[in-house]
PDB file of C-alpha atoms in Angstrom:
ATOM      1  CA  UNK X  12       0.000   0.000   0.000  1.00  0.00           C
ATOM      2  CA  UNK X  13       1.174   3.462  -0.880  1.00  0.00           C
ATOM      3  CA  UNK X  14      -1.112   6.179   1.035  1.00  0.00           C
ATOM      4  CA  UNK X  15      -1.402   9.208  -0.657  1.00  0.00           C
ATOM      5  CA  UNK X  16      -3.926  12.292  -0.261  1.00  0.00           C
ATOM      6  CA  UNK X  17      -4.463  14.826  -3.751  1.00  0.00           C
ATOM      7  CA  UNK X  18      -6.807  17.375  -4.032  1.00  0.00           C
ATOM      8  CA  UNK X  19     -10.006  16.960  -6.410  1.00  0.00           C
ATOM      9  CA  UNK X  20     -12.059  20.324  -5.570  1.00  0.00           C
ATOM     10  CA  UNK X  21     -11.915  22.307  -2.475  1.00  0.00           C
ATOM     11  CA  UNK X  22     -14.394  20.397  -0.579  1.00  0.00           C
ATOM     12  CA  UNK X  23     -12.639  16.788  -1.932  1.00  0.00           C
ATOM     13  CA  UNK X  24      -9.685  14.681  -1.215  1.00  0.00           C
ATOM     14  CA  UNK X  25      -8.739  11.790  -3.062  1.00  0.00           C
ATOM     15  CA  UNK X  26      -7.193   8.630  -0.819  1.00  0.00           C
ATOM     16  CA  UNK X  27      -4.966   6.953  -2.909  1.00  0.00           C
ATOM     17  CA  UNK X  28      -4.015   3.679  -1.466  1.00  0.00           C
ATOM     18  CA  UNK X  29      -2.645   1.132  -4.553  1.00  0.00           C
ATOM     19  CA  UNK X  30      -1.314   2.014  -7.817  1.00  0.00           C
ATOM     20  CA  UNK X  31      -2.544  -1.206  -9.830  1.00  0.00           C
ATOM     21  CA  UNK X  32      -5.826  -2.746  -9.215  1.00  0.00           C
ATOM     22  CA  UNK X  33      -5.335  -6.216  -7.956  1.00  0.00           C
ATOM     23  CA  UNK X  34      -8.103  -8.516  -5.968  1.00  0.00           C
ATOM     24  CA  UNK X  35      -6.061  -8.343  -2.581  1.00  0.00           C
ATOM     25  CA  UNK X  36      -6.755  -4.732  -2.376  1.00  0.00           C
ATOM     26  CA  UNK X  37     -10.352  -5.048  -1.750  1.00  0.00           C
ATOM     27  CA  UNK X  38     -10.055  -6.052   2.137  1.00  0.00           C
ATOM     28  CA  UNK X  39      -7.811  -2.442   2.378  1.00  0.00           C
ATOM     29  CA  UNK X  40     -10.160  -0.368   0.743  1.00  0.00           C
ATOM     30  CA  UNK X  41     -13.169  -1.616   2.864  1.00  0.00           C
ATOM     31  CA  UNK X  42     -10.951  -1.357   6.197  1.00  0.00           C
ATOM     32  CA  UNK X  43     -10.230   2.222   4.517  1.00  0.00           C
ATOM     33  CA  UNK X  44     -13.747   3.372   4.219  1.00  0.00           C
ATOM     34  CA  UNK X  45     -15.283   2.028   7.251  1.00  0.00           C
ATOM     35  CA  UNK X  46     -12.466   4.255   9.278  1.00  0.00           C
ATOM     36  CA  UNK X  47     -13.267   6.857   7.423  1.00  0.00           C
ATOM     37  CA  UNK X  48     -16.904   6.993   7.645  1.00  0.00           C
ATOM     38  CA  UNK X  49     -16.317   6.167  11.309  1.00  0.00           C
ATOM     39  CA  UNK X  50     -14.272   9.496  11.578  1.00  0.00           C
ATOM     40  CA  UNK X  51     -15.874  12.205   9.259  1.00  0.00           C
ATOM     41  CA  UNK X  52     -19.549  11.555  10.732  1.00  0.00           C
ATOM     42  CA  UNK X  53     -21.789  13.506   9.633  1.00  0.00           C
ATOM     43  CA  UNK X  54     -19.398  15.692   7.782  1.00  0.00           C
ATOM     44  CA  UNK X  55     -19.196  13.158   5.321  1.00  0.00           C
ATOM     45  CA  UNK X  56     -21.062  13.861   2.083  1.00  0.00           C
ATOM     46  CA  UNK X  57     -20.159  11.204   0.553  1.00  0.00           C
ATOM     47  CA  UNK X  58     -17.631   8.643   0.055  1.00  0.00           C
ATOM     48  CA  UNK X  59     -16.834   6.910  -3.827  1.00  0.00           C
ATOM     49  CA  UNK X  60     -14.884   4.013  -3.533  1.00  0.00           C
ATOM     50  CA  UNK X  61     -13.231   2.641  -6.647  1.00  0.00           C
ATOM     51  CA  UNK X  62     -10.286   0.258  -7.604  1.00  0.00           C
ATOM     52  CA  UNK X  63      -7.202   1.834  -5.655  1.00  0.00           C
ATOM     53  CA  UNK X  64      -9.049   5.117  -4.479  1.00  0.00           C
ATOM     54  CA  UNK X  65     -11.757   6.906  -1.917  1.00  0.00           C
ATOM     55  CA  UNK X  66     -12.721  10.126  -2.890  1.00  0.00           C
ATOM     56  CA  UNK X  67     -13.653  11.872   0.250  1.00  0.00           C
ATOM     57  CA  UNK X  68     -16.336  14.602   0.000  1.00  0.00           C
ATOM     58  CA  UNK X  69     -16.910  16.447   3.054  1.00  0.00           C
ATOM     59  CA  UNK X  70     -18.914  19.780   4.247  1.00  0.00           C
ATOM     60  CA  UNK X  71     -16.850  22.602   3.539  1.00  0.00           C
ATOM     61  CA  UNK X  72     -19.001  24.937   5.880  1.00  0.00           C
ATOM     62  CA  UNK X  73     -17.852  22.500   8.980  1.00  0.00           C
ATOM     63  CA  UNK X  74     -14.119  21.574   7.871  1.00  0.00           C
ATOM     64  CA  UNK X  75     -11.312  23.273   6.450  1.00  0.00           C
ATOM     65  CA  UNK X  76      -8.970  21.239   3.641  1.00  0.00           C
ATOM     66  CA  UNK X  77      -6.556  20.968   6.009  1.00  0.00           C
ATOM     67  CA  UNK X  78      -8.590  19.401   8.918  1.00  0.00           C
ATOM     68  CA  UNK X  79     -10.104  16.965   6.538  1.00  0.00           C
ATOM     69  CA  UNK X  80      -6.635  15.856   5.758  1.00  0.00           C
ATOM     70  CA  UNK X  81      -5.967  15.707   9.415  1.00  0.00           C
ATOM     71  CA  UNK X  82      -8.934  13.454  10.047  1.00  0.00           C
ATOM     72  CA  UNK X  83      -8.275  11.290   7.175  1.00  0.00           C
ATOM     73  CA  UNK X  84      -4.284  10.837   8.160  1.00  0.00           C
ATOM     74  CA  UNK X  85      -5.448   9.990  11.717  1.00  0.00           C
ATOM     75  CA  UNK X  86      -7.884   7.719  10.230  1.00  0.00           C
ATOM     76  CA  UNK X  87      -5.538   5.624   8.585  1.00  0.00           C
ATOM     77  CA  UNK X  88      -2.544   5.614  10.641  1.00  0.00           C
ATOM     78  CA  UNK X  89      -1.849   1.680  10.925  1.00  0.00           C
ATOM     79  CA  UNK X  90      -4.400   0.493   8.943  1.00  0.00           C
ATOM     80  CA  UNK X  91      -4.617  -3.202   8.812  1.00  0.00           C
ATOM     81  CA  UNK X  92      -7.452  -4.814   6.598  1.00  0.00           C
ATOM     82  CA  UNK X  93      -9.685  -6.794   8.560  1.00  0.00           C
ATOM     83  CA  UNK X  94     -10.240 -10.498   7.541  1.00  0.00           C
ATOM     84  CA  UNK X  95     -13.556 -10.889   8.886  1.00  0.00           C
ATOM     85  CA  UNK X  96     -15.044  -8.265   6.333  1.00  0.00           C
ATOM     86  CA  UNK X  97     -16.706  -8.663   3.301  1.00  0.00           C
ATOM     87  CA  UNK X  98     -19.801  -8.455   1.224  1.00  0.00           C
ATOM     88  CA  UNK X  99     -22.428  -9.853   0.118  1.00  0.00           C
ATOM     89  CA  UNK X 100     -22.392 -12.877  -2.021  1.00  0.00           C
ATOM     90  CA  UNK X 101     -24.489 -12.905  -5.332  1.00  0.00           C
ATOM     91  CA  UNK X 102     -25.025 -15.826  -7.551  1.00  0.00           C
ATOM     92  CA  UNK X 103     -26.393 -14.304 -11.030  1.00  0.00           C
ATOM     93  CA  UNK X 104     -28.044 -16.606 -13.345  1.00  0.00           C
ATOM     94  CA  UNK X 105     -26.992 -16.023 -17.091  1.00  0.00           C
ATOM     95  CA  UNK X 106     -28.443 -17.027 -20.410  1.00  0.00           C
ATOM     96  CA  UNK X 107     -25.347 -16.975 -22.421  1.00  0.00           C
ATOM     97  CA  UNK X 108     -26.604 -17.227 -25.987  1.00  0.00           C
ATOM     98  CA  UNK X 109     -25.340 -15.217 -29.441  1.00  0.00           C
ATOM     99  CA  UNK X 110     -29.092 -13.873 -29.803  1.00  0.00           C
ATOM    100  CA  UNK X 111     -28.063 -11.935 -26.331  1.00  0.00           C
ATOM    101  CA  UNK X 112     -24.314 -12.234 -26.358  1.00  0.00           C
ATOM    102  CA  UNK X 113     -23.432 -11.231 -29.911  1.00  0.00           C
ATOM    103  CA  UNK X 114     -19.669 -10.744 -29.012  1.00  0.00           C
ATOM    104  CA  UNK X 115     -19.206 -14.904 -28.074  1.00  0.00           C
ATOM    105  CA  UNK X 116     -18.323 -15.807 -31.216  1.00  0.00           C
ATOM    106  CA  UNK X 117     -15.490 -13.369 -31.041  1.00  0.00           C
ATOM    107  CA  UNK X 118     -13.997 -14.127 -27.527  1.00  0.00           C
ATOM    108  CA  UNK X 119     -14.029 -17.702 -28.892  1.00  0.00           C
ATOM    109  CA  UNK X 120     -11.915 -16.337 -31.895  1.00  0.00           C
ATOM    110  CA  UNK X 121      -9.721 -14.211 -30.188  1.00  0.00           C
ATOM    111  CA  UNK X 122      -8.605 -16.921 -27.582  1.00  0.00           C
ATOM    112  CA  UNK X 123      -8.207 -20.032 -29.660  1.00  0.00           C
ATOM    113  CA  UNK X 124     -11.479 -21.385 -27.159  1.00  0.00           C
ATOM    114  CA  UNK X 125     -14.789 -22.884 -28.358  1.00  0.00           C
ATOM    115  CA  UNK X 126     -17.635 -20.865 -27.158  1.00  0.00           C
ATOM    116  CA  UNK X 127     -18.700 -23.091 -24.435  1.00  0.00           C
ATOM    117  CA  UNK X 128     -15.315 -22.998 -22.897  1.00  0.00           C
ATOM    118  CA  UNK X 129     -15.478 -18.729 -23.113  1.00  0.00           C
ATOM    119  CA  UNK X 130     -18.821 -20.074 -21.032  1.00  0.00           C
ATOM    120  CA  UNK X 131     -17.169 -22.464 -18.818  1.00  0.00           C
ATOM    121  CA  UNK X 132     -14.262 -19.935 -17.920  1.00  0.00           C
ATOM    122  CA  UNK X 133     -16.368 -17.128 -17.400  1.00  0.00           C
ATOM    123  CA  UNK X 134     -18.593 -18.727 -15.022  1.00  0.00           C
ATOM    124  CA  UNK X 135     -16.605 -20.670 -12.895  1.00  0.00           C
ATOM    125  CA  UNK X 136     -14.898 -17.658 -11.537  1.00  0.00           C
ATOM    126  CA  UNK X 137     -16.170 -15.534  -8.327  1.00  0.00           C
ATOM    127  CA  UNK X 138     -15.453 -11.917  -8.965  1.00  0.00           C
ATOM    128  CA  UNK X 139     -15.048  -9.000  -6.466  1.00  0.00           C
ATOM    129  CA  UNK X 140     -17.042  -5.828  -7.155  1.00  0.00           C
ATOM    130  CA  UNK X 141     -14.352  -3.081  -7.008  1.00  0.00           C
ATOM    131  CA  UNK X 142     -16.801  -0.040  -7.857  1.00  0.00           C
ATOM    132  CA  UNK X 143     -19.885   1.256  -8.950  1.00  0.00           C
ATOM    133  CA  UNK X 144     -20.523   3.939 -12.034  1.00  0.00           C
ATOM    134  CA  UNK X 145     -21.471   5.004 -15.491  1.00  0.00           C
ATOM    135  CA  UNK X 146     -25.223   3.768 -15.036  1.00  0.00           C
ATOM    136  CA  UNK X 147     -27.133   3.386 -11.648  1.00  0.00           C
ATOM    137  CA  UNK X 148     -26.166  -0.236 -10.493  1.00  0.00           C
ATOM    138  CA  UNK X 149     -23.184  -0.780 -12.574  1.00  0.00           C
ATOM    139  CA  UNK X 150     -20.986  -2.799 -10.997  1.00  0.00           C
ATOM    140  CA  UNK X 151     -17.427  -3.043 -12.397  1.00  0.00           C
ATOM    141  CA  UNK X 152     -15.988  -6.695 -11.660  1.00  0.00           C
ATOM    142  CA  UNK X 153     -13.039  -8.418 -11.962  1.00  0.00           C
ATOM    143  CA  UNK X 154     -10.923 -10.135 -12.679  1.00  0.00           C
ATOM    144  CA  UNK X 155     -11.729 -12.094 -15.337  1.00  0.00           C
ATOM    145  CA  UNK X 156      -9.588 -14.835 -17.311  1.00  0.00           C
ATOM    146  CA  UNK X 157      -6.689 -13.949 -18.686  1.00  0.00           C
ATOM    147  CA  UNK X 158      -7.966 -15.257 -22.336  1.00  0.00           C
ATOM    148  CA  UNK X 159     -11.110 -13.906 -22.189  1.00  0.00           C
ATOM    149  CA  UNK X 160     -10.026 -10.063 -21.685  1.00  0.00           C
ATOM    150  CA  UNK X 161     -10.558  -8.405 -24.876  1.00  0.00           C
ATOM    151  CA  UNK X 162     -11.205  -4.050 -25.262  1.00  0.00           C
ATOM    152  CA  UNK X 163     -14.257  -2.245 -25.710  1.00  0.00           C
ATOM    153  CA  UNK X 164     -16.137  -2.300 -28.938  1.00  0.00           C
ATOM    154  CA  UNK X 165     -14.213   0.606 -31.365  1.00  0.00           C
ATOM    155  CA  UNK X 166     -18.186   2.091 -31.972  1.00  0.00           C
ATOM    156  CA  UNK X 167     -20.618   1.648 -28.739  1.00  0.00           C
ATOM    157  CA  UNK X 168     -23.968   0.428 -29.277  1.00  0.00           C
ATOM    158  CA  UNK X 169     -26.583   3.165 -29.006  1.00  0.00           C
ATOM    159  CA  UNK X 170     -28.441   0.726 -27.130  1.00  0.00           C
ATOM    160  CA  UNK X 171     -27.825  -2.514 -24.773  1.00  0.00           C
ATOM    161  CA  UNK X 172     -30.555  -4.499 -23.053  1.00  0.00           C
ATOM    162  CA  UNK X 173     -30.826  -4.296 -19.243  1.00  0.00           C
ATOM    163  CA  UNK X 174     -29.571  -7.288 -18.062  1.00  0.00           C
ATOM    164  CA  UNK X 175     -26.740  -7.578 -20.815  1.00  0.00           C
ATOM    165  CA  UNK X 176     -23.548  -9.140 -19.337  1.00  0.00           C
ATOM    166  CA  UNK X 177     -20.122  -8.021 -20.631  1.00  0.00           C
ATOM    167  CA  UNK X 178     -16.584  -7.967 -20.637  1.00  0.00           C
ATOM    168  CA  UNK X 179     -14.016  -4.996 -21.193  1.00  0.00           C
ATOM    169  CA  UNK X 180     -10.181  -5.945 -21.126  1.00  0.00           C
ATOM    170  CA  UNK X 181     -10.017  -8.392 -17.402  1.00  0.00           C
ATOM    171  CA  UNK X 182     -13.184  -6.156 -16.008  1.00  0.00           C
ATOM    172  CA  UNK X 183     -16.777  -8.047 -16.064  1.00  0.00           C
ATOM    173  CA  UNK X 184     -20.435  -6.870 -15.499  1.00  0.00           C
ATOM    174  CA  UNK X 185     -24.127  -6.557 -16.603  1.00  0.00           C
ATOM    175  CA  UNK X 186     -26.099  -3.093 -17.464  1.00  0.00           C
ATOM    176  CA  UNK X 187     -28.316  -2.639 -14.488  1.00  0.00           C
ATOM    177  CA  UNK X 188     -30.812  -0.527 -17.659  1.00  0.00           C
ATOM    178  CA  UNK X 189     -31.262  -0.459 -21.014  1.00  0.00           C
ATOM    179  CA  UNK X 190     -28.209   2.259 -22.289  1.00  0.00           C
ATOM    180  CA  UNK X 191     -25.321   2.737 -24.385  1.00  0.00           C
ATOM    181  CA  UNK X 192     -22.660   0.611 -24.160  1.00  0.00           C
ATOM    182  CA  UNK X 193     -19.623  -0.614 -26.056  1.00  0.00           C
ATOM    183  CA  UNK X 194     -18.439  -3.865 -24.000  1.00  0.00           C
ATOM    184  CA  UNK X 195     -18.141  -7.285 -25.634  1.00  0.00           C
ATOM    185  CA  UNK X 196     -21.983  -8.812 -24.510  1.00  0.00           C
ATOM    186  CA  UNK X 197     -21.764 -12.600 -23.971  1.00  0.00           C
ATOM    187  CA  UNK X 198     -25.537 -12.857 -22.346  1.00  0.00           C
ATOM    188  CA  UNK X 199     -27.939 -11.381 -20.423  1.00  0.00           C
ATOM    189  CA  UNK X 200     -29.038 -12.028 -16.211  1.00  0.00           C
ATOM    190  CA  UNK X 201     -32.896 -12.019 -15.464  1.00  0.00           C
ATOM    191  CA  UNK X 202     -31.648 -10.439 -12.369  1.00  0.00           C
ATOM    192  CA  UNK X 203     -32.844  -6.900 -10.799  1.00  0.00           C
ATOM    193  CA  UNK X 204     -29.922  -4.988 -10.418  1.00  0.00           C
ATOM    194  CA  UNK X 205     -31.394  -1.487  -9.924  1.00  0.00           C
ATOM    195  CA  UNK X 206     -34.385  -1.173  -7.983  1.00  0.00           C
ATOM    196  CA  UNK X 207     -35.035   2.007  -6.573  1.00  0.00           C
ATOM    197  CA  UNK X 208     -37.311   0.535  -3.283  1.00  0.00           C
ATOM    198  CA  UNK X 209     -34.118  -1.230  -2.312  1.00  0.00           C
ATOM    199  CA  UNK X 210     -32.223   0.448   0.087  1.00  0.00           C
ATOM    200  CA  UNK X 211     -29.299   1.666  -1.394  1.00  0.00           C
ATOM    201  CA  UNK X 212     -30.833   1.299  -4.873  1.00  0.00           C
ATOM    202  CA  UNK X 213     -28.358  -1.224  -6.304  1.00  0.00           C
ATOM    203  CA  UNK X 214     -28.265  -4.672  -5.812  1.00  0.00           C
ATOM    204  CA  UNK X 215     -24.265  -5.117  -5.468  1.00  0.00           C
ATOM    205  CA  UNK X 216     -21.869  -3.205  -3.634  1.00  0.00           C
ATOM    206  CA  UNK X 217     -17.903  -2.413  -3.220  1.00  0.00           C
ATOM    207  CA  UNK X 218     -16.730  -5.446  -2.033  1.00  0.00           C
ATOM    208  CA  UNK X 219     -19.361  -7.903  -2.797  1.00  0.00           C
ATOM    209  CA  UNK X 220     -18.758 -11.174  -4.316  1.00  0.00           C
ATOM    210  CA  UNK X 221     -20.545 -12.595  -7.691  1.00  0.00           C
ATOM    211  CA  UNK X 222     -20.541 -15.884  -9.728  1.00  0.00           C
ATOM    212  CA  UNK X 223     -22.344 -15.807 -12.613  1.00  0.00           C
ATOM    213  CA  UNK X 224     -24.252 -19.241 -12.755  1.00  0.00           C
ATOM    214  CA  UNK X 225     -25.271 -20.462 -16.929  1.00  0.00           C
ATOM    215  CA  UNK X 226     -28.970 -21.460 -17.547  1.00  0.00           C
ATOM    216  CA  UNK X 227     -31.095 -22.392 -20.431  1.00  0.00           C
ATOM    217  CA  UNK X 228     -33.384 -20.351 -22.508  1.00  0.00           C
ATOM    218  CA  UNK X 229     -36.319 -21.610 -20.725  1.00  0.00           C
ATOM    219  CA  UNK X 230     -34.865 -21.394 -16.952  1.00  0.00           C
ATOM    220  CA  UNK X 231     -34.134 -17.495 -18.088  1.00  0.00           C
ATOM    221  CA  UNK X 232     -37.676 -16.579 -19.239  1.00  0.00           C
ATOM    222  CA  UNK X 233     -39.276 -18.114 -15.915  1.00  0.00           C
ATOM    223  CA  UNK X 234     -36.891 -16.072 -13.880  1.00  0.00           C
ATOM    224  CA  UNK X 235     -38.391 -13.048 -15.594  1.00  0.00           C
ATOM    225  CA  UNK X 236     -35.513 -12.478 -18.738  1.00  0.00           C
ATOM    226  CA  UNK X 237     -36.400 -10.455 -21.614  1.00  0.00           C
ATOM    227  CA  UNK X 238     -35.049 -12.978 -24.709  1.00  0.00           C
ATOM    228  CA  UNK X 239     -36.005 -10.440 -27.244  1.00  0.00           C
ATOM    229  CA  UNK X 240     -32.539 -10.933 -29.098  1.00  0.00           C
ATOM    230  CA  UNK X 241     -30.106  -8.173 -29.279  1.00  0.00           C
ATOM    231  CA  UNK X 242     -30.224  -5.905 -32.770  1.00  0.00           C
ATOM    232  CA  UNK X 243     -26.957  -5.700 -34.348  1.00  0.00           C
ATOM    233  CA  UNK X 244     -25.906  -3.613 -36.500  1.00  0.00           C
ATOM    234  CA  UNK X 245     -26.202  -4.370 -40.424  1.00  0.00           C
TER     235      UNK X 245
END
């Protein structure tokens, strides 16, 4: 861990705790936030996690920059990540399919693999969530296979199905809505994962745990999937 503290706006810090984003930096960044949510209070207004940072947003009108450094070296002087903490576990069920999953076909080219090995590989992993953006409930995860990473689509689609899973370089996920998108879609989860009577609106969370579990056509549609197949692009 190397702890540094730069300056986003006047009222935000970043924490920067790792320079690469590995898996064994998620028990750091949870012992991280907790101690600082623990010692900005209610001065807190809020708290982004991601893959080797917390950006710290805190009431201006109640702390100066340079006691909201104060509180956040204090905060993390010693830290040691605690082994008992953790998320939530989620088991996703996916309907991997090239009607949903267009870009199967072309992980199985790029890796030398047949497509139900891309399947197999992908998921028999568990993944960590590292952080949550671009769309309400988007949860980046990782890491995946080595042979499966592959970049983002050169054009985005102008529109992916909720539920869509992906993958972009070693980072997996699914689109909690329907919205643009440009990652490499492999199939599509029945599963809610923006609801906005759940508390805390998404269903994963920095720190949770996934698997993504395969299913057939007709085990998708009774868990409530939309197989309306995915338009591409003529």
């Amino acid at each position: 861990m190397n702890l540094r503290v730069e300056v986003v706006a006047i009222d935000c810090l970043m924490v920067r705790l790792f320079d690469a984003i590995a898996e064994a930096n998620m028990p750091w960044m949870l012992a991280a936030s907790e101690r600082l949510r623990t010692a900005f209070g209610a001065r807190l207004i809020d708290l982004v996690p991601s893959y080797t940072t917390l950006m710290v947003h805190y009431d201006l009108q109640v702390l100066s920059p340079a006691q909201a450094r104060e509180l956040i070296d204090t905060a993390l002087g010693g830290l040691t990540p605690d082994s008992r903490s953790g998320g939530q576990r989620h088991v996703l069920p996916v309907w991997y399919d090239l009607s949903v999953g267009p870009e199967l076909s072309l992980l199985a080219q790029r890796s030398g693999l047949s497509v139900s090995e891309v399947i197999r590989r992908h998921s028999e992993r568990e993944y960590q969530v590292f952080a949550l953006g671009f769309a309400p409930g988007f949860a980046f995860m990782g890491l995946v296979d080595e042979a499966l990473a592959a970049p983002r689509l050169d054009t985005p689609r102008k529109r992916v199905a909720a539920g869509s899973v992906g993958i972009a370089e070693r980072q997996t996920a699914a689109y909690p809505v329907v919205s643009p998108g440009g990652w490499n879609l492999i199939g599509r989860t029945p599963s809610r994962l923006f609801d906005r009577e759940r508390d805390g609106y998404s269903l994963m969370q920095p720190g949770d745990s996934v698997c993504f579990a395969a299913v057939d056509r007709a085990e998708f549609i009774r868990l409530g999937g939309d197989d309306t197949p995915l338009e591409v692009p003529a």
